[in-house]
C-alpha cells in the first residue's frame, strides 16, 4: 500500500525566507506525486505534480519540488516566502497500476509566514 | 464557471439522523470522489466513481453510501450519523483514466457536526 509522510505538522518562516516542506512516500511502483494547497475555508487546489521525465517540477506561485527516487522524497520549496503563502500544504501519491486519480494524502503541513 | 459545488456548507445532526451531502460538477468529468478531512490525518478517501453507474469504496467507506446516476452528480449519504463522522467533507472530480491523472478539482467543503 502506498503512504505519504509529511515531516512537521507546522512550519514557520519569516517573509522572504526559504520555504521547505518535507514529504516522503512509500510505493512499490514508480509513483505519481503531487502537492496541493488549501487556503483557509477553501478546498484544495493543485500546486504541482510529478509524473515522469524531469525530476524538478515547477508549480504555481513560485513553488517547485524535486523527485528523488533514492531518497523516496518529494520536498516542496520556494526561495522567498510571501505572506500570501500561509496555508496548509498536502503531499499526495497515486498508483497508476490501480487508478491514477485515487490519491493518498499526507497529514498536511501548516505554513505560517511571519512579517 | 462553477466547477465543483457542494451543499450544504454547514450541517449539525443528532446521532442516528440521516442526511445527504450533495456534489455537482459542470466540467463533464468522469471521475468523482468524496474525502473526509480530520485534523492531523489529512484527507481520506470514502468512495469514488469512475463514471455514471459505477462506484467503489475507498479507505473509510463504513457508514456512507453513494450513487452516480448522472455524470454531474455524486451525492454522499450518511445512513445513521455518529459523532465519529464529525468532519469536513470534500467532493473532488477529475478527468477519466489516463488523462491528467491525479489532478483533482475540489469543492469548498461541507462541515458536518454530529452531536
Short mmCIF file of C-alpha atoms in Angstrom, two decimals:
data_model
loop_
_atom_site.label_atom_id
_atom_site.label_comp_id
_atom_site.label_asym_id
_atom_site.label_seq_id
_atom_site.Cartn_x
_atom_site.Cartn_y
_atom_site.Cartn_z
CA UNK A 1 0.00 0.00 0.00
CA UNK A 2 1.10 3.49 -0.70
CA UNK A 3 1.65 6.05 2.03
CA UNK A 4 2.89 9.59 2.50
CA UNK A 5 4.70 11.10 5.45
CA UNK A 6 4.97 14.84 5.86
CA UNK A 7 7.60 15.84 8.38
CA UNK A 8 6.41 18.68 10.56
CA UNK A 9 2.75 19.47 11.06
CA UNK A 10 3.62 23.18 11.43
CA UNK A 11 6.37 25.19 9.77
CA UNK A 12 7.03 28.85 10.49
CA UNK A 13 9.23 31.09 8.31
CA UNK A 14 9.85 34.79 8.02
CA UNK A 15 8.69 36.69 4.99
CA UNK A 16 11.43 36.49 2.35
CA UNK A 17 12.97 33.32 3.80
CA UNK A 18 13.27 29.94 2.14
CA UNK A 19 10.27 27.64 2.40
CA UNK A 20 11.00 23.91 2.71
CA UNK A 21 8.17 21.43 3.29
CA UNK A 22 9.19 17.80 3.53
CA UNK A 23 7.43 14.81 2.02
CA UNK A 24 8.49 11.18 1.90
CA UNK A 25 6.47 8.49 0.20
CA UNK A 26 6.23 4.74 0.12
CA UNK A 27 5.31 2.99 -3.10
CA UNK A 28 6.21 -0.34 -4.67
CA UNK A 29 5.97 1.09 -8.18
CA UNK A 30 7.02 4.39 -9.71
CA UNK A 31 4.53 6.85 -8.28
CA UNK A 32 2.81 9.97 -9.40
CA UNK A 33 3.42 12.67 -6.79
CA UNK A 34 1.51 15.84 -6.05
CA UNK A 35 1.45 18.89 -3.84
CA UNK A 36 -1.87 20.52 -3.08
CA UNK A 37 -2.50 23.75 -1.17
CA UNK A 38 -5.51 24.63 0.97
CA UNK A 39 -6.22 28.22 1.93
CA UNK A 40 -8.48 28.84 4.94
CA UNK A 41 -12.08 27.73 4.42
CA UNK A 42 -11.42 26.60 0.87
CA UNK A 43 -10.99 23.35 -0.99
CA UNK A 44 -7.62 22.04 -2.10
CA UNK A 45 -6.01 23.16 -5.33
CA UNK A 46 -3.17 21.60 -7.26
CA UNK A 47 0.20 23.27 -6.77
CA UNK A 48 2.38 20.96 -8.87
CA UNK A 49 2.83 17.34 -9.87
CA UNK A 50 5.48 14.84 -10.93
CA UNK A 51 4.59 12.10 -13.38
CA UNK A 52 7.57 11.13 -15.50
CA UNK A 53 10.55 12.86 -17.03
CA UNK A 54 12.25 15.85 -15.42
CA UNK A 55 12.58 15.32 -11.68
CA UNK A 56 12.46 19.02 -10.83
CA UNK A 57 8.96 20.30 -11.37
CA UNK A 58 7.72 23.85 -11.14
CA UNK A 59 4.29 24.87 -9.99
CA UNK A 60 2.22 27.92 -9.40
CA UNK A 61 3.21 30.86 -7.19
CA UNK A 62 6.96 30.16 -7.46
CA UNK A 63 6.90 26.75 -5.80
CA UNK A 64 8.92 23.81 -7.03
CA UNK A 65 9.60 20.24 -5.93
CA UNK A 66 12.21 17.63 -6.75
CA UNK A 67 11.54 13.93 -7.06
CA UNK A 68 14.40 11.93 -5.55
CA UNK A 69 13.83 8.23 -6.06
CA UNK A 70 16.83 7.15 -3.99
CA UNK A 71 15.51 9.10 -1.01
CA UNK A 72 11.81 8.44 -1.74
CA UNK A 73 11.26 12.15 -1.26
CA UNK A 74 9.35 14.94 -2.94
CA UNK A 75 10.11 18.06 -0.91
CA UNK A 76 8.43 21.38 -1.74
CA UNK A 77 10.46 24.57 -1.83
CA UNK A 78 10.11 28.26 -2.54
CA UNK A 79 13.09 30.61 -2.44
CA UNK A 80 11.31 33.55 -0.80
CA UNK A 81 8.16 33.26 1.29
CA UNK A 82 5.32 35.71 0.91
CA UNK A 83 2.57 36.41 3.39
CA UNK A 84 0.06 35.03 0.90
CA UNK A 85 1.78 31.61 1.08
CA UNK A 86 0.31 30.99 4.53
CA UNK A 87 -1.85 27.90 4.06
CA UNK A 88 -1.92 24.16 4.62
CA UNK A 89 0.04 22.04 2.18
CA UNK A 90 -0.63 18.40 1.37
CA UNK A 91 1.64 15.93 -0.36
CA UNK A 92 -0.10 13.07 -2.18
CA UNK A 93 0.78 9.94 -4.14
CA UNK A 94 -1.12 7.81 -6.61
CA UNK A 95 -0.53 4.41 -8.15
CA UNK A 96 -1.16 4.11 -11.86
CA UNK A 97 -1.41 0.35 -11.59
CA UNK A 98 -4.70 0.82 -9.83
CA UNK A 99 -6.17 4.17 -10.72
CA UNK A 100 -4.30 7.40 -11.12
CA UNK A 101 -6.99 9.56 -9.59
CA UNK A 102 -7.08 7.67 -6.28
CA UNK A 103 -4.77 9.86 -4.27
CA UNK A 104 -3.34 9.02 -0.86
CA UNK A 105 -2.70 12.22 1.08
CA UNK A 106 -0.27 13.03 3.82
CA UNK A 107 -1.41 14.58 7.08
CA UNK A 108 -0.62 18.10 5.92
CA UNK A 109 1.78 20.87 6.95
CA UNK A 110 0.52 24.26 8.05
CA UNK A 111 2.83 27.02 6.84
CA UNK A 112 2.95 30.22 8.85
CA UNK A 113 4.69 33.27 7.39
CA UNK A 114 5.85 35.92 9.85
CA UNK A 115 6.24 39.55 8.88
CA UNK B 1 -17.63 28.62 -14.29
CA UNK B 2 -18.99 26.92 -11.15
CA UNK B 3 -16.60 23.92 -11.03
CA UNK B 4 -17.47 21.60 -8.12
CA UNK B 5 -20.38 22.70 -5.96
CA UNK B 6 -21.12 21.20 -2.56
CA UNK B 7 -24.19 21.71 -0.42
CA UNK B 8 -24.78 22.33 2.40
CA UNK B 9 -21.68 24.13 3.62
CA UNK B 10 -22.56 23.54 7.27
CA UNK B 11 -24.79 20.97 8.95
CA UNK B 12 -25.44 19.87 12.52
CA UNK B 13 -27.02 16.46 13.09
CA UNK B 14 -28.04 14.43 16.06
CA UNK B 15 -26.75 10.90 16.49
CA UNK B 16 -28.83 8.50 14.43
CA UNK B 17 -30.12 11.03 11.92
CA UNK B 18 -29.52 10.58 8.23
CA UNK B 19 -28.64 13.14 5.61
CA UNK B 20 -27.23 13.60 2.13
CA UNK B 21 -24.33 15.79 1.12
CA UNK B 22 -24.76 16.98 -2.44
CA UNK B 23 -21.99 17.35 -5.00
CA UNK B 24 -22.32 18.57 -8.57
CA UNK B 25 -19.70 19.36 -11.20
CA UNK B 26 -20.13 21.11 -14.52
CA UNK B 27 -16.86 20.08 -16.16
CA UNK B 28 -18.08 16.77 -17.61
CA UNK B 29 -15.54 14.90 -15.50
CA UNK B 30 -15.75 11.12 -15.48
CA UNK B 31 -14.16 10.70 -12.07
CA UNK B 32 -15.72 11.90 -8.81
CA UNK B 33 -14.83 11.18 -5.22
CA UNK B 34 -15.55 12.01 -1.61
CA UNK B 35 -12.88 12.64 1.02
CA UNK B 36 -13.13 13.45 4.68
CA UNK B 37 -10.59 15.74 6.35
CA UNK B 38 -9.75 15.37 10.01
CA UNK B 39 -7.05 17.25 11.93
CA UNK B 40 -3.67 15.54 11.76
CA UNK B 41 -4.96 12.86 9.41
CA UNK B 42 -5.05 14.61 6.07
CA UNK B 43 -7.72 13.57 3.61
CA UNK B 44 -9.05 10.03 3.47
CA UNK B 45 -10.98 8.61 0.56
CA UNK B 46 -14.53 7.49 1.35
CA UNK B 47 -16.00 6.48 -2.03
CA UNK B 48 -15.26 7.18 -5.64
CA UNK B 49 -16.83 6.78 -9.06
CA UNK B 50 -15.18 6.33 -12.45
CA UNK B 51 -18.35 7.08 -14.37
CA UNK B 52 -22.14 7.11 -14.23
CA UNK B 53 -23.43 3.91 -12.69
CA UNK B 54 -20.04 2.84 -11.31
CA UNK B 55 -18.96 3.37 -7.72
CA UNK B 56 -16.41 1.78 -5.42
CA UNK B 57 -15.19 2.00 -1.85
CA UNK B 58 -12.22 3.95 -0.68
CA UNK B 59 -10.26 3.74 2.54
CA UNK B 60 -13.06 4.65 5.01
CA UNK B 61 -16.44 3.68 3.47
CA UNK B 62 -18.29 2.41 6.55
CA UNK B 63 -21.41 4.41 7.39
CA UNK B 64 -21.61 6.06 3.98
CA UNK B 65 -23.42 5.29 0.74
CA UNK B 66 -23.04 6.78 -2.71
CA UNK B 67 -24.66 6.53 -6.11
CA UNK B 68 -23.86 8.02 -9.51
CA UNK B 69 -26.92 8.21 -11.72
CA UNK B 70 -25.59 11.10 -13.84
CA UNK B 71 -22.15 12.35 -14.83
CA UNK B 72 -22.74 15.62 -12.97
CA UNK B 73 -23.93 14.46 -9.54
CA UNK B 74 -22.37 12.34 -6.81
CA UNK B 75 -24.29 12.53 -3.51
CA UNK B 76 -22.92 11.12 -0.26
CA UNK B 77 -25.44 9.65 2.16
CA UNK B 78 -24.91 9.21 5.87
CA UNK B 79 -27.19 6.41 6.92
CA UNK B 80 -27.20 6.84 10.71
CA UNK B 81 -24.92 9.64 11.82
CA UNK B 82 -22.38 9.03 14.58
CA UNK B 83 -20.13 11.52 16.41
CA UNK B 84 -17.13 9.87 14.70
CA UNK B 85 -18.47 11.24 11.41
CA UNK B 86 -17.95 14.81 12.57
CA UNK B 87 -15.59 16.08 9.90
CA UNK B 88 -15.13 18.29 6.88
CA UNK B 89 -16.17 16.53 3.69
CA UNK B 90 -14.75 17.35 0.28
CA UNK B 91 -16.02 16.32 -3.10
CA UNK B 92 -13.48 16.20 -5.92
CA UNK B 93 -13.68 15.48 -9.62
CA UNK B 94 -11.22 14.76 -12.39
CA UNK B 95 -10.85 13.61 -15.96
CA UNK B 96 -11.01 9.97 -16.90
CA UNK B 97 -8.27 7.42 -16.53
CA UNK B 98 -5.12 8.23 -18.42
CA UNK B 99 -5.71 11.94 -18.94
CA UNK B 100 -4.02 14.20 -16.40
CA UNK B 101 -4.37 11.62 -13.61
CA UNK B 102 -4.36 12.92 -10.08
CA UNK B 103 -5.39 16.44 -11.00
CA UNK B 104 -8.39 16.76 -8.74
CA UNK B 105 -10.76 19.71 -8.64
CA UNK B 106 -12.18 20.19 -5.16
CA UNK B 107 -15.35 21.74 -3.85
CA UNK B 108 -15.22 24.17 -0.93
CA UNK B 109 -16.20 21.53 1.60
CA UNK B 110 -19.11 20.67 3.86
CA UNK B 111 -18.56 20.93 7.60
CA UNK B 112 -20.63 18.34 9.47
CA UNK B 113 -21.07 18.15 13.24
CA UNK B 114 -22.78 15.17 14.81
CA UNK B 115 -23.93 15.65 18.40
#
